């Protein structure tokens, strides 16, 4: 799985380089979370994307779609080769996910703050039908500045949606700088706890810890769980790490070569 | 105009007399209750105003399929999309200003772009909401929703048609916006009056001028037609209940055969139903048009009826516009 995670990092660098734009920073920080979900935790069938019994994954931080596309390709939804079409005219891999173009996506997204509400709706619907699948929703820490997240947080706790698991990729950065400087979202854990959620804090780059957190979430009954994954924006590529400017910029050819070399030795 | 027309469309027998008056929101409430019985996938969501938007009637009978979200319209729209992904047919209900305004980005990106089977019930449409004033008088919903790909926009004429539109929305896949009102308005149609999404219905078959209306303005158009008939002007009255996708064929036919058009809606003229009609006319068969509606002005408090007069939304205003457009036609 660690190898897969590393391959996904390389995918993210290559695909954003080929596109000439995109969001490598917040994709790289989410790699272990996505690896755990797509290769260990979630019940899903890449050959039958609309399998009714599948667990659901909702990407709320839509700009991090390179990591999602990579996870989908590497788990078998479509050929890895197709990743290089990212953001190109006619591609199924839109700059932000379009569920009507790419089978296997649950929703179209890109406008921040909307995913958790959708995930809550799925959780409510599954429960109405007495189904036991789980629903996962990946958010960014900057995204928590959106008010709708907290509307959905209320809904999750009010309806005791224990089939719902939120994950916050806490990489501390957003486009304009550090979240604590732009608009402080801390204390994140206390906020979720006070809204009635079970909170688990982990090192978001430690696969074992991330997997254990998902297992704990599944065992938690009577309330939804949120995993706060402490991460490094741009993780794995030294010149991208902890740099806000790599939120929405693609590496050029030289930078791509340097990045891939670093990832080779990983 | 003759009584024959009336019978063909099965319009209300009392149309020109003591016409029945019922709020269109009741049609939504009755439609939902019927759907509760006939379609187990239908679920209803409300943001704290269940009595006012008539979803309480569904809640009383089908509490397991009723979801209260509190005062959080954006969250409600997302929850509805989520429910649609697992095969539910969610009806999202709140005041028109709050669903199409407050949650517009959620409607655009989550519901319409995602093309989910979400039905939006926008209550309290129009100036006739009355005393609550401008904040609650929705005058922009048609404009805000008809610019969205995948979206169907319906403005029923009366309670009977609102019920039909509600049932039709559940039976048709894709996002829908239904606009209805708070106040009692004349019941123009009956159970037997034809209704099909996307097909305008002609109620009066004249050939000097066409009045194309939606919502409660359909009644005002019929009354205006009767008055104009007395002056020797033969009027065609068209109920354009579906604003998107709009019935181009009926509009082009009306433009060709009557050569003059008045549109009438209880909504801003900018981007509204009249604009949608004008778009079709100018591209296909340009004829003079006058748009009756609210003109770049917020609503204000008052009695519903006096507001309709104040905002130039009565049959007399339609008549005035018709006379002006007939001058232009010469």
Coordinates of C-alpha atoms in Angstrom, one line a residue:
Chain A
X1 CA 0.0 0.0 0.0
X2 CA 2.9 2.3 0.7
X3 CA 4.1 1.6 -2.8
X4 CA 0.7 2.4 -4.2
X5 CA 0.7 5.7 -2.2
X6 CA 4.0 6.6 -3.8
X7 CA 2.8 5.7 -7.3
X8 CA -0.2 8.0 -6.6
X9 CA 2.1 10.8 -5.7
X10 CA 4.0 10.3 -9.0
X11 CA 0.6 10.3 -10.8
X12 CA -0.3 13.6 -9.2
X13 CA 3.0 15.2 -10.3
X14 CA 2.8 13.8 -13.8
X15 CA -0.8 14.6 -14.5
X16 CA -0.7 18.2 -13.2
X17 CA 2.5 18.7 -15.3
X18 CA 0.8 17.3 -18.4
X19 CA -2.2 19.5 -17.8
X20 CA -0.1 22.6 -17.2
X21 CA -2.4 23.5 -14.2
X22 CA -4.2 21.8 -11.3
X23 CA -3.9 21.4 -7.6
X24 CA -0.9 19.2 -6.5
X25 CA -0.5 20.5 -2.9
X26 CA -3.8 19.4 -1.4
X27 CA -3.7 16.2 -3.5
X28 CA -0.4 15.2 -2.2
X29 CA -1.5 15.8 1.4
X30 CA -4.5 13.5 0.9
X31 CA -2.6 10.5 -0.6
X32 CA -2.6 8.2 2.5
X33 CA -6.2 9.0 3.3
X34 CA -7.2 8.0 -0.2
X35 CA -5.0 5.0 -0.3
X36 CA -6.5 3.7 2.9
X37 CA -10.0 4.2 1.6
X38 CA -9.7 2.9 -2.0
X39 CA -7.3 0.0 -1.2
X40 CA -8.3 -1.1 2.2
X41 CA -11.4 0.4 3.9
X42 CA -14.1 0.9 1.3
X43 CA -16.4 -1.8 -0.1
X44 CA -16.4 -1.1 -3.8
X45 CA -16.2 -2.7 -7.2
X46 CA -14.2 -0.8 -9.8
X47 CA -15.7 -3.0 -12.5
X48 CA -19.2 -2.3 -11.4
X49 CA -19.2 1.3 -10.4
X50 CA -22.9 1.5 -9.7
X51 CA -22.9 -1.6 -7.4
X52 CA -25.7 -0.8 -5.0
X53 CA -23.9 -2.3 -2.0
X54 CA -20.9 -0.1 -2.4
X55 CA -19.6 2.3 0.3
X56 CA -19.8 5.9 -0.9
X57 CA -16.9 8.4 -1.2
X58 CA -17.7 12.1 -1.5
X59 CA -14.9 14.4 -2.4
X60 CA -15.8 17.8 -0.9
X61 CA -12.5 19.5 -1.6
X62 CA -13.1 19.0 -5.3
X63 CA -9.8 20.7 -6.4
X64 CA -8.0 17.6 -5.0
X65 CA -9.4 15.5 -7.8
X66 CA -5.9 14.5 -9.1
X67 CA -5.6 12.2 -6.0
X68 CA -9.1 10.8 -6.5
X69 CA -8.5 10.2 -10.2
X70 CA -5.3 8.4 -9.4
X71 CA -6.9 6.3 -6.7
X72 CA -9.7 5.4 -9.1
X73 CA -7.3 4.5 -12.0
X74 CA -5.0 2.5 -9.8
X75 CA -7.9 0.5 -8.3
X76 CA -9.2 -0.3 -11.8
X77 CA -12.0 2.2 -12.7
X78 CA -10.2 3.3 -15.8
X79 CA -6.7 2.9 -17.4
X80 CA -3.8 4.7 -15.6
X81 CA -2.9 6.0 -19.0
X82 CA -6.0 8.2 -19.1
X83 CA -4.7 10.3 -16.2
X84 CA -2.6 12.4 -18.6
X85 CA -5.8 13.7 -20.2
X86 CA -6.6 15.7 -17.0
X87 CA -8.1 19.1 -17.7
X88 CA -7.9 18.6 -21.5
X89 CA -10.9 19.3 -23.8
X90 CA -13.0 16.2 -24.1
X91 CA -11.4 14.5 -21.1
X92 CA -13.5 12.6 -18.6
X93 CA -11.1 14.0 -16.0
X94 CA -12.4 17.5 -15.6
X95 CA -10.5 20.1 -13.7
X96 CA -13.1 19.5 -10.9
X97 CA -15.0 16.2 -10.9
X98 CA -18.0 15.8 -13.2
X99 CA -19.9 12.7 -12.3
X100 CA -21.8 12.6 -15.6
X101 CA -18.5 12.3 -17.5
X102 CA -16.6 9.8 -15.3
X103 CA -18.4 6.7 -14.0
X104 CA -17.5 6.0 -10.5
X105 CA -17.8 9.5 -9.3
X106 CA -20.7 10.0 -6.9
X107 CA -21.1 13.7 -7.4
X108 CA -19.9 16.7 -9.3
X109 CA -18.1 19.2 -7.1
X110 CA -15.7 22.0 -6.9
X111 CA -17.6 24.7 -5.1
X112 CA -16.4 24.2 -1.5
X113 CA -18.4 23.3 1.5
X114 CA -21.1 21.3 -0.2
X115 CA -19.9 17.7 0.1
X116 CA -20.7 16.9 3.8
X117 CA -24.4 17.8 3.2
X118 CA -24.5 15.4 0.3
X119 CA -22.8 12.7 2.3
X120 CA -25.3 13.3 5.1
X121 CA -28.2 12.9 2.6
X122 CA -26.7 9.6 1.4
X123 CA -26.4 8.4 5.0
X124 CA -30.0 9.3 5.7
X125 CA -31.2 7.6 2.5
X126 CA -29.2 4.4 3.2
X127 CA -30.6 4.3 6.7
X128 CA -34.2 4.7 5.4
X129 CA -33.6 1.6 3.3
X130 CA -32.0 -0.2 6.3
X131 CA -28.7 -0.6 4.4
X132 CA -25.4 -0.8 6.3
X133 CA -23.0 0.8 3.8
X134 CA -20.7 3.6 5.0
X135 CA -20.3 7.1 3.6
X136 CA -17.0 8.9 3.6
X137 CA -16.5 12.6 2.9
X138 CA -13.1 14.3 2.5
X139 CA -12.9 17.9 3.3
X140 CA -10.0 20.4 3.6
X141 CA -9.2 22.5 6.7
X142 CA -9.6 25.8 4.8
X143 CA -13.0 24.5 3.6
X144 CA -14.2 24.5 7.2
X145 CA -14.5 28.2 6.8
X146 CA -17.7 27.6 4.7
X147 CA -20.8 27.9 6.8
X148 CA -22.6 25.0 5.1
X149 CA -20.1 22.6 6.6
X150 CA -21.4 23.5 10.0
X151 CA -25.0 23.2 8.9
X152 CA -24.1 19.6 7.8
X153 CA -22.2 19.0 11.0
X154 CA -25.5 19.8 12.9
X155 CA -27.4 17.5 10.6
X156 CA -25.0 14.6 11.1
X157 CA -25.2 14.8 14.9
X158 CA -28.9 15.5 15.0
X159 CA -29.8 12.5 13.0
X160 CA -27.0 10.4 14.7
X161 CA -25.5 9.4 11.4
X162 CA -23.1 6.8 12.6
X163 CA -22.7 5.5 9.0
X164 CA -21.1 8.8 8.1
X165 CA -17.4 9.5 8.5
X166 CA -15.9 12.8 7.7
X167 CA -12.2 13.3 7.1
X168 CA -10.5 16.7 7.3
X169 CA -7.1 17.0 5.5
X170 CA -5.6 19.4 8.0
X171 CA -2.6 20.6 5.9
X172 CA -2.8 24.1 7.5
X173 CA -2.6 26.0 4.2
X174 CA -5.0 27.6 1.7
X175 CA -4.4 29.8 -1.3
X176 CA -3.8 33.0 0.6
X177 CA -1.5 31.4 3.1
X178 CA -1.7 29.6 6.5
X179 CA -5.3 29.0 7.6
X180 CA -4.5 30.5 11.0
X181 CA -3.6 33.8 9.3
X182 CA -6.3 33.8 6.6
X183 CA -9.2 32.8 8.8
X184 CA -8.4 30.7 11.8
X185 CA -10.4 27.4 12.0
X186 CA -8.8 26.1 15.2
X187 CA -9.5 24.6 17.6
X188 CA -10.9 22.2 14.9
X189 CA -11.3 19.2 17.3
X190 CA -13.2 21.2 19.9
X191 CA -15.5 22.6 17.2
X192 CA -16.5 19.1 15.9
X193 CA -16.8 17.7 19.5
X194 CA -19.1 20.6 20.5
X195 CA -21.2 19.8 17.4
X196 CA -21.7 16.3 18.7
X197 CA -19.2 14.3 16.6
X198 CA -16.7 11.6 17.6
X199 CA -13.3 13.1 16.8
X200 CA -10.2 11.1 16.0
X201 CA -6.9 12.9 15.4
X202 CA -4.2 11.1 13.5
X203 CA -1.0 11.6 11.5
X204 CA -2.5 11.7 8.1
X205 CA 0.6 10.3 6.4
X206 CA 0.8 7.3 8.7
X207 CA -1.2 4.6 6.8
X208 CA -1.5 2.3 9.8
X209 CA -2.9 5.2 12.0
X210 CA -5.3 6.3 9.2
X211 CA -6.6 2.7 8.8
X212 CA -7.0 2.3 12.5
X213 CA -9.0 5.5 12.7
X214 CA -11.4 4.3 9.9
X215 CA -11.9 1.1 11.9
X216 CA -12.6 3.0 15.1
X217 CA -15.1 5.2 13.2
X218 CA -17.0 2.1 12.0
X219 CA -17.3 0.9 15.6
X220 CA -18.5 4.2 16.9
X221 CA -22.3 4.1 17.3
X222 CA -24.9 6.8 17.9
X223 CA -22.9 9.7 16.4
X224 CA -20.9 10.5 13.3
X225 CA -17.1 10.4 13.3
X226 CA -14.7 12.9 11.9
X227 CA -11.0 12.1 11.4
X228 CA -8.7 15.0 11.6
X229 CA -5.7 14.0 9.6
X230 CA -2.7 16.1 10.3
X231 CA -0.9 16.4 7.0
X232 CA 1.7 18.3 5.1
X233 CA 0.6 20.2 2.0
X234 CA 2.7 19.0 -0.9
X235 CA 3.9 16.0 1.1
X236 CA 6.7 13.9 -0.6
X237 CA 8.0 16.6 -2.9
X238 CA 10.5 18.8 -0.8
X239 CA 10.1 22.0 -2.8
X240 CA 6.3 21.8 -2.5
X241 CA 6.0 20.9 1.1
X242 CA 4.3 23.6 3.3
X243 CA 4.1 26.1 0.5
X244 CA 0.8 27.7 -0.2
X245 CA 1.9 28.6 -3.8
X246 CA 1.7 24.9 -4.7
X247 CA -2.0 24.8 -3.9
X248 CA -3.0 25.5 -7.5
X249 CA 0.1 25.5 -9.6
X250 CA 1.5 22.7 -11.8
X251 CA 5.2 21.8 -11.9
X252 CA 7.1 22.5 -15.1
X253 CA 9.2 19.8 -16.7
X254 CA 12.3 20.5 -14.7
X255 CA 10.4 20.6 -11.4
X256 CA 8.6 17.4 -12.5
X257 CA 11.9 15.6 -13.0
X258 CA 13.2 16.7 -9.6
X259 CA 9.9 15.7 -7.9
X260 CA 9.8 12.2 -9.6
X261 CA 13.5 11.6 -8.6
X262 CA 12.6 12.4 -5.0
X263 CA 9.7 10.0 -5.2
X264 CA 11.8 7.2 -6.7
X265 CA 13.9 6.9 -3.6
X266 CA 10.9 6.9 -1.4
Chain B
X1 CA -63.9 33.9 -27.9
X2 CA -66.7 31.5 -27.2
X3 CA -67.9 29.2 -24.4
X4 CA -66.9 26.3 -26.7
X5 CA -63.2 27.1 -26.0
X6 CA -63.9 26.7 -22.3
X7 CA -65.3 23.2 -22.7
X8 CA -62.5 22.0 -24.9
X9 CA -59.9 22.8 -22.3
X10 CA -62.3 21.8 -19.4
X11 CA -61.6 25.1 -17.7
X12 CA -63.6 26.0 -14.6
X13 CA -67.4 26.5 -15.2
X14 CA -67.2 29.4 -12.8
X15 CA -64.3 31.1 -14.6
X16 CA -66.3 34.3 -15.5
X17 CA -68.4 34.3 -12.4
X18 CA -67.8 33.6 -8.8
X19 CA -64.6 31.7 -9.4
X20 CA -63.2 29.4 -6.7
X21 CA -60.1 30.8 -4.9
X22 CA -57.5 28.5 -3.5
X23 CA -53.7 29.1 -2.7
X24 CA -51.5 27.3 -5.2
X25 CA -49.4 26.0 -2.3
X26 CA -52.3 23.8 -1.4
X27 CA -51.9 22.0 -4.7
X28 CA -48.3 21.2 -3.8
X29 CA -49.4 19.9 -0.4
X30 CA -52.1 17.7 -1.9
X31 CA -49.8 16.5 -4.7
X32 CA -47.2 15.4 -2.1
X33 CA -49.8 13.5 0.0
X34 CA -50.9 11.7 -3.1
X35 CA -47.3 10.9 -4.0
X36 CA -46.7 9.6 -0.5
X37 CA -49.4 6.9 -1.2
X38 CA -48.3 6.1 -4.8
X39 CA -44.6 6.4 -4.8
X40 CA -42.5 5.0 -1.9
X41 CA -39.4 6.7 -3.2
X42 CA -40.8 10.2 -2.6
X43 CA -39.3 12.0 0.4
X44 CA -40.0 15.5 1.6
X45 CA -37.5 18.0 3.1
X46 CA -38.4 21.2 4.9
X47 CA -36.5 24.0 6.4
X48 CA -38.6 24.9 9.4
X49 CA -41.7 26.2 7.6
X50 CA -43.6 22.9 7.0
X51 CA -47.0 24.3 7.7
X52 CA -46.5 27.3 5.6
X53 CA -45.3 25.4 2.5
X54 CA -47.9 22.7 3.1
X55 CA -45.4 19.8 3.6
X56 CA -46.8 19.2 7.1
X57 CA -49.7 17.4 5.4
X58 CA -47.2 14.8 4.0
X59 CA -45.3 14.8 7.4
X60 CA -48.5 13.9 9.2
X61 CA -49.1 10.8 7.0
X62 CA -45.6 9.7 6.2
X63 CA -43.3 10.8 9.1
X64 CA -40.7 8.3 8.1
X65 CA -40.2 9.9 4.8
X66 CA -40.2 13.5 6.0
X67 CA -36.9 15.2 6.9
X68 CA -36.7 18.4 8.9
X69 CA -33.4 20.2 8.4
X70 CA -34.1 23.4 10.4
X71 CA -33.2 26.8 9.0
X72 CA -30.4 25.6 6.7
X73 CA -31.4 25.8 3.0
X74 CA -27.9 25.1 1.6
X75 CA -27.6 21.9 3.7
X76 CA -31.1 20.9 2.6
X77 CA -30.2 21.1 -1.0
X78 CA -27.1 18.9 -0.5
X79 CA -29.0 16.4 1.6
X80 CA -31.6 16.2 -1.2
X81 CA -28.9 15.5 -3.8
X82 CA -27.4 12.8 -1.5
X83 CA -30.9 11.2 -1.2
X84 CA -31.3 11.3 -5.0
X85 CA -28.0 9.3 -5.4
X86 CA -29.6 6.4 -3.5
X87 CA -32.8 6.4 -5.6
X88 CA -35.0 8.7 -3.6
X89 CA -37.1 11.4 -5.2
X90 CA -36.6 14.3 -2.8
X91 CA -38.9 17.3 -2.7
X92 CA -37.1 20.3 -1.2
X93 CA -39.5 22.9 0.2
X94 CA -39.1 26.4 1.4
X95 CA -39.9 30.0 0.3
X96 CA -38.8 30.8 -3.2
X97 CA -36.4 33.5 -2.1
X98 CA -34.6 31.2 0.2
X99 CA -34.3 28.2 -2.0
X100 CA -33.3 29.9 -5.3
X101 CA -31.4 32.8 -3.6
X102 CA -29.8 31.4 -0.5
X103 CA -29.0 28.1 -2.0
X104 CA -28.4 29.0 -5.6
X105 CA -24.8 27.7 -5.8
X106 CA -26.0 24.5 -4.3
X107 CA -28.7 24.2 -6.9
X108 CA -26.3 25.1 -9.7
X109 CA -23.3 23.0 -8.8
X110 CA -24.6 20.1 -6.7
X111 CA -28.1 19.6 -8.1
X112 CA -28.2 20.9 -11.8
X113 CA -24.6 20.2 -12.8
X114 CA -24.8 16.8 -11.0
X115 CA -28.2 16.4 -12.8
X116 CA -29.8 14.9 -9.7
X117 CA -33.5 14.0 -9.4
X118 CA -34.2 16.8 -6.9
X119 CA -37.5 18.7 -7.0
X120 CA -37.5 22.2 -5.6
X121 CA -40.8 23.5 -4.3
X122 CA -40.5 27.3 -4.1
X123 CA -43.4 28.7 -2.1
X124 CA -44.5 32.3 -1.6
X125 CA -43.6 33.3 -5.1
X126 CA -44.6 36.8 -6.3
X127 CA -45.6 40.1 -4.9
X128 CA -48.9 38.8 -3.5
X129 CA -47.1 37.4 -0.4
X130 CA -48.2 40.7 0.9
X131 CA -47.5 42.1 4.3
X132 CA -44.2 40.4 4.9
X133 CA -42.6 42.7 2.4
X134 CA -39.7 42.6 0.0
X135 CA -37.5 40.1 1.8
X136 CA -40.1 37.4 1.5
X137 CA -41.6 38.4 -1.9
X138 CA -39.8 36.1 -4.4
X139 CA -39.5 37.9 -7.8
X140 CA -36.4 36.3 -9.2
X141 CA -36.8 32.5 -9.1
X142 CA -37.6 32.0 -12.8
X143 CA -34.6 34.0 -13.9
X144 CA -32.3 32.3 -11.4
X145 CA -33.3 28.7 -12.3
X146 CA -34.0 28.9 -16.0
X147 CA -30.3 29.8 -16.7
X148 CA -29.3 26.4 -15.4
X149 CA -28.8 23.5 -17.8
X150 CA -30.7 20.3 -16.9
X151 CA -33.3 22.3 -14.9
X152 CA -37.0 22.2 -15.7
X153 CA -38.9 25.3 -14.5
X154 CA -42.7 25.2 -13.9
X155 CA -45.0 28.0 -12.8
X156 CA -48.5 26.5 -12.5
X157 CA -51.6 28.7 -13.0
X158 CA -53.6 27.6 -10.0
X159 CA -53.9 24.9 -7.2
X160 CA -55.2 22.3 -9.6
X161 CA -52.3 22.7 -12.0
X162 CA -49.8 22.9 -9.1
X163 CA -50.9 19.4 -8.0
X164 CA -50.5 18.1 -11.6
X165 CA -47.1 19.7 -11.8
X166 CA -46.1 18.1 -8.5
X167 CA -47.1 14.7 -9.7
X168 CA -45.4 15.2 -13.1
X169 CA -42.2 16.3 -11.4
X170 CA -42.0 13.1 -9.5
X171 CA -42.7 11.1 -12.7
X172 CA -40.0 12.8 -14.7
X173 CA -36.3 12.3 -14.0
X174 CA -34.1 15.4 -13.4
X175 CA -34.0 18.6 -11.4
X176 CA -37.3 20.6 -11.3
X177 CA -38.2 24.0 -9.9
X178 CA -41.9 24.5 -9.1
X179 CA -43.0 28.0 -8.2
X180 CA -46.2 28.5 -6.3
X181 CA -47.8 31.1 -4.1
X182 CA -49.2 31.8 -0.7
X183 CA -52.4 33.7 -1.3
X184 CA -55.7 32.4 -2.7
X185 CA -55.9 32.8 -6.4
X186 CA -58.6 31.9 -8.9
X187 CA -58.9 28.3 -9.9
X188 CA -58.8 28.5 -13.7
X189 CA -58.4 24.8 -14.6
X190 CA -60.1 21.6 -13.5
X191 CA -58.9 18.0 -13.0
X192 CA -59.7 17.3 -16.6
X193 CA -57.7 20.2 -18.1
X194 CA -54.7 18.9 -20.1
X195 CA -51.3 19.4 -18.5
X196 CA -48.0 18.2 -19.9
X197 CA -44.5 19.4 -18.9
X198 CA -43.1 21.4 -21.7
X199 CA -46.3 21.9 -23.6
X200 CA -48.1 25.3 -23.4
X201 CA -51.9 25.1 -23.4
X202 CA -54.0 27.6 -25.4
X203 CA -57.2 28.5 -23.5
X204 CA -58.6 31.2 -25.7
X205 CA -58.2 30.9 -29.5
X206 CA -58.2 34.4 -31.0
X207 CA -56.0 35.7 -33.8
X208 CA -55.3 39.5 -33.4
X209 CA -52.9 39.2 -30.5
X210 CA -51.5 36.6 -28.1
X211 CA -51.3 36.9 -24.3
X212 CA -48.8 34.5 -22.9
X213 CA -49.0 34.2 -19.2
X214 CA -47.9 32.0 -16.3
X215 CA -49.0 31.5 -12.7
X216 CA -51.9 33.5 -11.4
X217 CA -51.5 35.9 -14.3
X218 CA -53.2 33.3 -16.5
X219 CA -56.5 34.3 -14.9
X220 CA -55.8 38.0 -15.4
X221 CA -55.0 37.2 -19.0
X222 CA -58.3 35.4 -19.5
X223 CA -60.2 38.4 -18.0
X224 CA -58.3 40.8 -20.1
X225 CA -59.1 38.8 -23.2
X226 CA -62.8 39.0 -22.4
X227 CA -62.6 42.7 -22.1
X228 CA -60.6 43.1 -25.3
X229 CA -63.1 40.9 -27.1
X230 CA -65.8 43.4 -26.2
X231 CA -63.8 46.0 -28.1
X232 CA -63.6 43.7 -31.1
X233 CA -60.1 42.5 -30.5
X234 CA -59.7 38.7 -30.9
X235 CA -57.2 37.4 -28.3
X236 CA -55.3 34.2 -27.9
X237 CA -54.5 33.2 -24.3
X238 CA -51.7 30.8 -23.7
X239 CA -50.8 29.3 -20.4
X240 CA -47.0 29.0 -20.5
X241 CA -46.7 26.9 -17.3
X242 CA -43.4 25.4 -18.3
X243 CA -40.8 28.2 -18.7
X244 CA -38.0 25.7 -19.3
X245 CA -37.9 23.8 -21.6
X246 CA -40.1 26.4 -23.3
X247 CA -42.7 25.4 -25.9
X248 CA -41.1 27.1 -28.9
X249 CA -43.6 25.7 -31.4
X250 CA -46.6 27.3 -29.7
X251 CA -44.8 30.6 -29.3
X252 CA -43.7 30.8 -33.0
X253 CA -47.2 29.8 -34.1
X254 CA -48.7 32.5 -32.0
X255 CA -46.2 35.1 -33.3
X256 CA -47.0 34.1 -36.9
X257 CA -50.7 33.9 -36.6
X258 CA -51.4 36.9 -34.3
X259 CA -48.4 39.1 -35.1
X260 CA -48.4 40.7 -31.6
X261 CA -47.6 39.4 -28.1
X262 CA -48.1 40.4 -24.5
X263 CA -46.5 38.4 -21.8
X264 CA -47.7 38.5 -18.2
X265 CA -46.0 37.2 -15.0
X266 CA -45.9 38.0 -11.3
X267 CA -42.1 38.2 -11.4
X268 CA -39.3 40.5 -12.6
X269 CA -39.5 40.9 -16.4
X270 CA -35.7 40.8 -16.5
X271 CA -34.9 37.2 -17.3
X272 CA -38.4 35.9 -16.5
X273 CA -41.0 34.0 -18.5
X274 CA -41.6 37.0 -20.8
X275 CA -37.9 37.2 -21.5
X276 CA -37.9 33.5 -22.4
X277 CA -40.7 34.1 -24.8
X278 CA -39.0 37.1 -26.3
X279 CA -35.8 35.1 -26.9
X280 CA -37.8 32.6 -29.0
X281 CA -39.7 35.3 -30.9
X282 CA -36.7 37.5 -31.8
X283 CA -34.8 34.5 -33.1
X284 CA -37.6 32.9 -35.1
X285 CA -40.4 35.3 -36.0
X286 CA -39.9 38.9 -34.7
X287 CA -43.2 40.6 -33.9
X288 CA -43.9 43.4 -31.4
X289 CA -43.9 42.3 -27.7
X290 CA -44.8 43.9 -24.4
X291 CA -43.8 42.4 -21.1
X292 CA -46.1 42.8 -18.1
X293 CA -44.4 42.1 -14.8
X294 CA -42.4 43.7 -12.1
X295 CA -39.9 46.2 -13.5
X296 CA -36.6 46.5 -11.6
X297 CA -38.2 47.2 -8.3
X298 CA -38.3 45.3 -4.9
X299 CA -41.6 44.4 -3.4
X300 CA -43.1 46.1 -0.4
X301 CA -45.6 45.5 2.4
X302 CA -49.3 45.7 1.7
X303 CA -52.5 43.8 1.0
X304 CA -52.0 41.2 -1.8
X305 CA -54.7 42.7 -4.0
X306 CA -53.5 46.3 -3.5
X307 CA -50.0 45.2 -4.3
X308 CA -51.1 43.6 -7.6
X309 CA -52.6 47.0 -8.5
X310 CA -49.6 49.0 -7.3
X311 CA -47.2 46.8 -9.3
X312 CA -49.3 46.9 -12.4
X313 CA -50.1 43.2 -12.4
X314 CA -53.9 43.3 -13.1
X315 CA -56.0 42.5 -16.2
X316 CA -56.2 46.2 -16.8
X317 CA -52.4 46.4 -17.1
X318 CA -52.5 43.6 -19.6
X319 CA -55.2 45.4 -21.6
X320 CA -53.1 48.5 -21.7
X321 CA -50.1 46.6 -22.9
X322 CA -52.2 44.8 -25.5
X323 CA -53.4 48.1 -26.9
X324 CA -49.9 49.5 -27.1
X325 CA -48.6 46.4 -28.8
X326 CA -51.4 46.5 -31.3
X327 CA -50.4 50.0 -32.2
X328 CA -46.8 48.8 -32.8
X329 CA -48.2 46.0 -35.0
X330 CA -49.8 48.5 -37.4

